[in-house]
CSV table of C-alpha atoms in Angstrom, one decimal:
chain,number,residue,atom,x,y,z
A,1,MET,CA,-12.3,2.9,-11.4
A,2,ILE,CA,-9.6,3.3,-8.7
A,3,LEU,CA,-6.2,4.5,-9.9
A,4,THR,CA,-3.0,3.3,-8.1
A,5,VAL,CA,0.3,4.9,-8.8
A,6,THR,CA,3.5,2.9,-8.2
A,7,LEU,CA,6.5,5.0,-9.4
A,8,ASN,CA,9.0,2.4,-8.2
A,9,THR,CA,7.4,-0.9,-9.3
A,10,ALA,CA,9.2,-4.1,-8.5
A,11,LEU,CA,9.3,-7.8,-9.3
A,12,ASP,CA,8.7,-9.4,-5.9
A,13,VAL,CA,10.7,-12.6,-5.5
A,14,THR,CA,10.0,-14.7,-2.4
A,15,TYR,CA,12.3,-17.4,-1.2
A,16,ARG,CA,11.3,-19.9,1.4
A,17,VAL,CA,13.9,-21.7,3.5
A,18,PRO,CA,13.6,-24.2,6.4
A,19,GLU,CA,15.7,-21.9,8.6
A,20,LEU,CA,17.6,-18.6,7.9
A,21,ARG,CA,21.0,-18.1,9.6
A,22,PRO,CA,23.7,-15.5,8.8
A,23,HIS,CA,27.0,-16.8,7.4
A,24,THR,CA,25.5,-20.2,6.3
A,25,THR,CA,24.2,-21.8,3.1
A,26,ARG,CA,20.6,-22.8,3.0
A,27,ARG,CA,18.6,-24.6,0.3
A,28,VAL,CA,15.6,-22.7,-1.0
A,29,THR,CA,12.5,-24.9,-0.9
A,30,GLU,CA,10.1,-22.6,-2.9
A,31,VAL,CA,10.4,-19.6,-5.1
A,32,THR,CA,7.5,-17.3,-6.1
A,33,GLU,CA,7.5,-14.2,-8.3
A,34,ARG,CA,4.8,-11.6,-8.3
A,35,PRO,CA,4.3,-8.1,-9.8
A,36,GLY,CA,5.1,-5.9,-6.9
A,37,GLY,CA,5.4,-2.4,-5.5
A,38,LYS,CA,2.9,-1.1,-3.1
A,39,GLY,CA,0.4,0.3,-5.6
A,40,LEU,CA,0.3,-3.0,-7.5
A,41,ASN,CA,-0.3,-4.9,-4.3
A,42,VAL,CA,-3.1,-2.5,-3.4
A,43,ALA,CA,-4.7,-3.0,-6.9
A,44,ARG,CA,-4.7,-6.8,-6.5
A,45,VAL,CA,-6.5,-6.6,-3.2
A,46,LEU,CA,-9.0,-4.1,-4.6
A,47,ALA,CA,-9.8,-6.4,-7.5
A,48,ALA,CA,-10.5,-9.2,-5.1
A,49,LEU,CA,-12.9,-6.9,-3.3
A,50,GLY,CA,-14.7,-6.2,-6.6
A,51,HIS,CA,-13.3,-2.9,-7.7
A,52,ASP,CA,-12.0,-2.1,-11.2
A,53,THR,CA,-8.5,-0.7,-10.9
A,54,VAL,CA,-5.9,0.8,-13.2
A,55,VAL,CA,-2.2,0.7,-12.3
A,56,THR,CA,0.4,3.2,-13.5
A,57,GLY,CA,4.0,4.0,-12.8
A,58,PHE,CA,7.2,3.0,-14.5
A,59,VAL,CA,8.4,-0.4,-15.9
A,60,GLY,CA,11.4,-1.4,-17.9
A,61,GLY,CA,14.0,-4.0,-18.8
A,62,VAL,CA,13.9,-7.8,-18.4
A,63,THR,CA,12.4,-7.7,-14.9
A,64,GLY,CA,9.8,-5.2,-16.1
A,65,ALA,CA,8.8,-7.5,-18.9
A,66,VAL,CA,8.3,-10.4,-16.5
A,67,LEU,CA,6.3,-8.1,-14.2
A,68,ARG,CA,3.9,-7.1,-17.0
A,69,GLN,CA,3.5,-10.7,-18.0
A,70,LEU,CA,2.7,-11.8,-14.5
A,71,LEU,CA,0.3,-8.9,-14.1
A,72,ALA,CA,-1.6,-10.0,-17.2
A,73,GLU,CA,-1.8,-13.6,-15.9
A,74,ILE,CA,-3.2,-12.8,-12.5
A,75,ALA,CA,-6.4,-14.7,-11.9
A,76,THR,CA,-8.0,-14.0,-8.5
A,77,PRO,CA,-6.2,-11.7,-6.1
A,78,GLY,CA,-6.6,-13.1,-2.7
A,79,GLY,CA,-6.6,-16.7,-3.9
A,80,GLY,CA,-9.2,-19.1,-5.1
A,81,PRO,CA,-10.1,-20.6,-8.5
A,82,LYS,CA,-12.6,-17.9,-9.6
A,83,ALA,CA,-11.8,-15.0,-11.9
A,84,PRO,CA,-11.6,-11.7,-10.1
A,85,ARG,CA,-14.8,-9.7,-9.8
A,86,GLY,CA,-12.8,-6.5,-10.4
A,87,THR,CA,-10.4,-5.9,-13.2
A,88,ILE,CA,-6.8,-4.7,-13.2
A,89,THR,CA,-5.7,-2.6,-16.2
A,90,ASP,CA,-2.0,-2.1,-17.0
A,91,ALA,CA,-1.2,1.6,-17.8
A,92,LEU,CA,2.4,1.4,-16.8
A,93,VAL,CA,4.9,3.7,-18.7
A,94,PRO,CA,7.9,2.0,-20.3
A,95,ILE,CA,11.3,3.4,-19.5
A,96,ALA,CA,14.9,2.6,-20.6
A,97,GLY,CA,16.0,1.5,-17.1
A,98,THR,CA,15.4,-1.9,-15.5
A,99,THR,CA,12.6,-2.4,-13.0
A,100,ARG,CA,14.0,-3.3,-9.6
A,101,ARG,CA,13.5,-6.6,-7.6
A,102,THR,CA,12.5,-7.0,-4.0
A,103,ILE,CA,13.7,-10.2,-2.4
A,104,GLY,CA,11.8,-11.6,0.6
A,105,VAL,CA,13.3,-14.6,2.5
A,106,VAL,CA,10.8,-16.4,4.6
A,107,ASP,CA,12.2,-18.5,7.5
A,108,ALA,CA,9.9,-21.5,7.9
A,109,ALA,CA,11.1,-22.1,11.4
A,110,THR,CA,10.1,-18.8,12.8
A,111,GLY,CA,7.7,-17.4,10.2
A,112,ASP,CA,9.8,-14.2,10.0
A,113,THR,CA,10.6,-12.5,6.7
A,114,THR,CA,13.8,-10.7,5.7
A,115,GLN,CA,13.3,-8.2,3.0
A,116,LEU,CA,15.9,-6.8,0.6
A,117,ASN,CA,14.8,-3.9,-1.7
A,118,GLU,CA,16.7,-2.7,-4.7
A,119,PRO,CA,16.7,1.1,-5.3
A,120,GLY,CA,15.0,1.2,-8.7
A,121,PRO,CA,15.9,2.6,-12.1
A,122,ILE,CA,16.7,6.2,-13.0
A,123,VAL,CA,13.8,8.0,-14.6
A,124,THR,CA,14.6,10.6,-17.3
A,125,THR,CA,12.9,13.9,-17.9
A,126,PRO,CA,11.1,12.7,-21.1
A,127,GLU,CA,9.9,9.5,-19.3
A,128,TRP,CA,8.5,11.7,-16.5
A,129,SER,CA,6.7,13.9,-19.0
A,130,ALA,CA,5.2,10.8,-20.6
A,131,PHE,CA,4.0,9.6,-17.2
A,132,MET,CA,2.4,13.0,-16.3
A,133,ASP,CA,0.6,13.1,-19.7
A,134,GLY,CA,-0.9,9.6,-18.9
A,135,TYR,CA,-1.7,10.5,-15.3
A,136,GLY,CA,-3.7,13.5,-16.4
A,137,ARG,CA,-5.8,11.4,-18.8
A,138,LEU,CA,-6.4,8.6,-16.2
A,139,LEU,CA,-7.6,11.1,-13.6
A,140,ARG,CA,-10.6,11.9,-15.8
A,141,GLU,CA,-12.0,8.5,-15.2
A,142,ALA,CA,-10.8,7.9,-11.6
A,143,SER,CA,-13.0,7.8,-8.5
A,144,ALA,CA,-9.9,7.8,-6.2
A,145,VAL,CA,-6.2,7.6,-6.6
A,146,ALA,CA,-3.6,5.9,-4.3
A,147,LEU,CA,0.0,7.2,-4.4
A,148,CYS,CA,2.2,4.5,-3.0
A,149,GLY,CA,5.7,3.7,-2.1
A,150,SER,CA,9.2,5.0,-2.6
A,151,LEU,CA,10.4,7.3,-5.4
A,152,PRO,CA,12.9,6.0,-8.0
A,153,PRO,CA,16.1,7.9,-8.7
A,154,GLY,CA,15.6,10.9,-10.9
A,155,VAL,CA,12.1,11.7,-9.6
A,156,PRO,CA,11.9,14.9,-7.4
A,157,VAL,CA,11.2,14.5,-3.7
A,158,GLY,CA,8.2,16.7,-4.1
A,159,THR,CA,6.6,14.5,-6.7
A,160,TYR,CA,3.7,13.3,-4.6
A,161,ALA,CA,2.7,16.8,-3.7
A,162,GLN,CA,2.6,17.6,-7.4
A,163,LEU,CA,0.4,14.5,-8.1
A,164,ILE,CA,-1.9,15.4,-5.2
A,165,ARG,CA,-2.4,18.9,-6.6
A,166,GLU,CA,-3.2,17.5,-10.0
A,167,ALA,CA,-5.8,15.1,-8.5
A,168,HIS,CA,-7.3,18.0,-6.5
A,169,ALA,CA,-7.7,20.0,-9.7
A,170,ALA,CA,-9.5,17.0,-11.3
A,171,GLY,CA,-11.8,16.6,-8.3
A,172,VAL,CA,-10.3,13.2,-7.4
A,173,PRO,CA,-9.7,12.2,-3.7
A,174,THR,CA,-6.2,11.0,-2.9
A,175,LEU,CA,-4.6,8.5,-0.5
A,176,LEU,CA,-0.8,8.9,0.2
A,177,ASP,CA,1.3,6.0,1.5
A,178,THR,CA,4.9,6.8,1.6
A,179,SER,CA,7.6,7.9,4.1
A,180,GLY,CA,10.3,10.4,4.9
A,181,GLU,CA,10.6,13.7,3.0
A,182,PRO,CA,8.1,12.6,0.2
A,183,LEU,CA,5.5,12.1,3.0
A,184,ARG,CA,6.4,15.5,4.5
A,185,ARG,CA,6.1,17.3,1.2
A,186,GLY,CA,3.0,15.3,0.2
A,187,ILE,CA,1.0,16.1,3.4
A,188,ALA,CA,1.5,19.8,2.7
A,189,ALA,CA,-0.5,19.4,-0.5
A,190,ARG,CA,-3.5,18.3,1.6
A,191,PRO,CA,-4.2,14.7,0.6
A,192,HIS,CA,-7.6,13.3,1.6
A,193,LEU,CA,-5.9,10.5,3.6
A,194,VAL,CA,-2.4,9.4,4.6
A,195,LYS,CA,-1.5,6.0,5.9
A,196,PRO,CA,1.9,6.0,7.7
A,197,ASN,CA,3.0,3.4,10.2
A,198,ALA,CA,3.8,4.5,13.8
A,199,ASP,CA,7.5,4.9,13.1
A,200,GLU,CA,6.9,7.0,9.9
A,201,LEU,CA,4.4,9.1,11.8
A,202,ALA,CA,6.9,9.7,14.7
A,203,GLY,CA,9.6,10.6,12.1
A,204,LEU,CA,7.2,13.2,10.6
A,205,THR,CA,6.0,14.8,13.8
A,206,GLY,CA,8.6,14.0,16.4
A,207,SER,CA,6.0,12.5,18.7
A,208,THR,CA,6.0,8.8,19.7
A,209,ASP,CA,2.4,9.0,20.9
A,210,PRO,CA,0.4,7.8,17.8
A,211,LEU,CA,-2.8,9.7,18.6
A,212,ARG,CA,-0.9,13.0,19.3
A,213,ALA,CA,1.2,12.4,16.2
A,214,ALA,CA,-1.8,11.7,14.0
A,215,ARG,CA,-3.5,14.9,15.1
A,216,ASP,CA,-0.3,16.8,14.4
A,217,ALA,CA,-0.2,15.3,10.9
A,218,ARG,CA,-3.7,16.6,10.3
A,219,ARG,CA,-2.6,20.1,11.3
A,220,ARG,CA,0.2,19.8,8.8
A,221,GLY,CA,-2.3,19.3,6.0
A,222,ALA,CA,-3.6,15.7,5.9
A,223,ARG,CA,-7.4,15.8,5.9
A,224,ALA,CA,-7.4,12.3,7.6
A,225,VAL,CA,-4.7,10.0,9.0
A,226,ALA,CA,-4.8,6.3,9.3
A,227,ALA,CA,-1.8,5.2,11.4
A,228,SER,CA,-0.8,1.5,11.3
A,229,LEU,CA,0.1,0.1,14.7
A,230,GLY,CA,1.3,-3.3,13.4
A,231,PRO,CA,-0.2,-6.3,15.2
A,232,ASP,CA,-2.0,-3.8,17.5
A,233,GLY,CA,-4.3,-2.6,14.7
A,234,MET,CA,-4.8,0.9,13.3
A,235,LEU,CA,-5.7,4.4,14.5
A,236,MET,CA,-7.8,6.8,12.5
A,237,VAL,CA,-8.1,10.6,13.0
A,238,THR,CA,-10.4,12.7,10.9
A,239,ALA,CA,-12.3,16.0,11.1
A,240,HIS,CA,-15.3,13.9,12.4
A,241,GLY,CA,-13.5,12.0,15.2
A,242,ALA,CA,-10.8,9.5,16.1
A,243,TRP,CA,-11.1,5.7,16.4
A,244,ARG,CA,-8.8,2.8,17.1
A,245,ALA,CA,-9.4,-0.7,15.6
A,246,THR,CA,-7.9,-3.8,17.1
A,247,PRO,CA,-7.8,-7.2,15.4
A,248,PRO,CA,-9.5,-10.1,17.3
A,249,ARG,CA,-6.2,-12.0,17.7
A,250,ARG,CA,-2.6,-11.8,16.8
A,251,LEU,CA,-1.7,-13.8,13.7
A,252,THR,CA,1.7,-15.1,12.7
A,253,GLY,CA,2.8,-15.3,9.0
A,254,ASN,CA,4.2,-13.0,6.4
A,255,PRO,CA,3.6,-9.3,7.2
A,256,THR,CA,4.9,-8.1,3.8
A,257,GLY,CA,1.9,-6.5,2.1
A,258,ALA,CA,-0.3,-6.2,5.2
A,259,GLY,CA,-0.1,-2.4,5.0
A,260,ASP,CA,-1.0,-2.5,1.3
A,261,ALA,CA,-4.0,-4.6,2.1
A,262,ALA,CA,-5.0,-2.0,4.7
A,263,VAL,CA,-4.7,0.7,2.0
A,264,ALA,CA,-7.1,-1.3,-0.2
A,265,GLY,CA,-9.6,-1.5,2.6
A,266,LEU,CA,-9.4,2.3,3.2
A,267,LEU,CA,-9.7,3.1,-0.5
A,268,SER,CA,-12.7,0.7,-1.1
A,269,GLY,CA,-14.4,2.2,1.9
A,270,LEU,CA,-13.8,5.7,0.5
A,271,VAL,CA,-15.3,5.0,-2.9
A,272,GLU,CA,-18.2,3.1,-1.3
A,273,GLU,CA,-18.8,6.0,1.1
A,274,VAL,CA,-19.0,3.8,4.2
A,275,PRO,CA,-18.6,5.4,7.6
A,276,TRP,CA,-15.1,6.0,8.9
A,277,PRO,CA,-15.2,3.3,11.7
A,278,ASP,CA,-16.3,0.7,9.1
A,279,ARG,CA,-13.5,1.7,6.7
A,280,LEU,CA,-11.1,1.3,9.6
A,281,ALA,CA,-12.5,-2.1,10.6
A,282,ARG,CA,-12.2,-3.3,7.0
A,283,ALA,CA,-8.6,-2.1,6.7
A,284,VAL,CA,-7.6,-3.9,9.9
A,285,ALA,CA,-9.4,-7.1,8.9
A,286,LEU,CA,-7.7,-7.1,5.5
A,287,SER,CA,-4.3,-6.4,7.0
A,288,ALA,CA,-4.7,-9.4,9.3
A,289,ALA,CA,-5.9,-11.6,6.5
A,290,ALA,CA,-2.8,-10.5,4.4
A,291,VAL,CA,-0.5,-11.8,7.1
A,292,ARG,CA,-1.9,-15.3,6.5
A,293,ALA,CA,-1.4,-15.1,2.7
A,294,PRO,CA,1.9,-16.5,1.2
A,295,VAL,CA,2.8,-13.3,-0.7
A,296,ALA,CA,2.0,-9.6,-0.8
A,297,GLY,CA,-1.1,-8.6,-2.8
A,298,GLU,CA,-3.1,-11.5,-1.5
A,299,PHE,CA,-5.2,-12.2,1.5
A,300,ASP,CA,-6.9,-15.2,3.2
A,301,ARG,CA,-10.6,-14.7,2.5
A,302,ALA,CA,-11.8,-16.9,5.5
A,303,VAL,CA,-9.5,-15.0,7.9
A,304,TYR,CA,-10.8,-11.7,6.5
A,305,ASP,CA,-14.5,-12.7,7.0
A,306,GLU,CA,-13.8,-13.8,10.5
A,307,ALA,CA,-11.7,-10.8,11.5
A,308,LEU,CA,-14.1,-8.3,10.0
A,309,ALA,CA,-16.9,-9.7,12.2
A,310,ARG,CA,-14.8,-9.4,15.3
A,311,VAL,CA,-12.6,-6.3,14.9
A,312,GLU,CA,-13.1,-4.0,17.9
A,313,VAL,CA,-13.5,-0.3,17.1
A,314,THR,CA,-13.3,2.2,20.0
A,315,GLU,CA,-13.8,5.9,19.7
A,316,HIS,CA,-11.3,8.4,21.2
A,317,PRO,CA,-12.6,11.4,23.1
A,318,PRO,CA,-12.2,14.8,21.3
A,319,ALA,CA,-8.8,16.5,21.7
A,320,ALA,CA,-8.7,19.1,24.4
A,321,ALA,CA,-9.2,22.7,23.3
């Protein structure tokens, strides 16, 4: 199974309005709620791809109860009437605090989404100890682990580095998808793969050139770097080479969750041991297909199949000595 860690889970609430304008009142035409947080979105896409997943992290309060209920009710991630080929197992750790909400407001006139993210509950020392005990047990059965998203209050900034070292000790490959100081600290622990976007990579390395920045991130400890370039695709730098994948066309829609779908593509490629360029193509196709889905954690299967067949992958020349 694939383990996804979401320390700052969320109840994702999406509002759809005909048009969004500041300082005015708008009637909401549709409201959807989904279990959210980056790792939960990744797990839903992985299940749609046929992989058994376990989700862990923290959950609490009224919104946490709703999140767990919705997680249990999920049918097919990615849409469709069939049951998922892969399973999602809830191994979330209860806490006294209340799980945060993330509010997405979709403007039907433009297709743009405005996102509002609450900070999350405070995690106590005993709650953290309970999580670490469970994490150690879950690693024994994991084929890979994804460490995703922001850290809730009360969790040390070096937490991801600690979790990466625990996974290394258990012989489990890691993917890190976070930002800021947690990313900087986590990379130093040598994760197998990091997936920053271009801005996060520039903030880490000081370079605005994605290829140069990705190579710098590898020197800082990451064994491989997959840098998201938004609608322009994704760049991959590994010890075996560097590639860039470009989607066949630009798609409009809801970009929330596109990066999580890309993580699912990279993880599935890792455990299936497919070549790096094929992992990259899968990630870009899933990211494009997620833009066409109504909410994060889902993807349009037809768009994915079409994009995967047409993604262009080009190899970069080796870095100069």
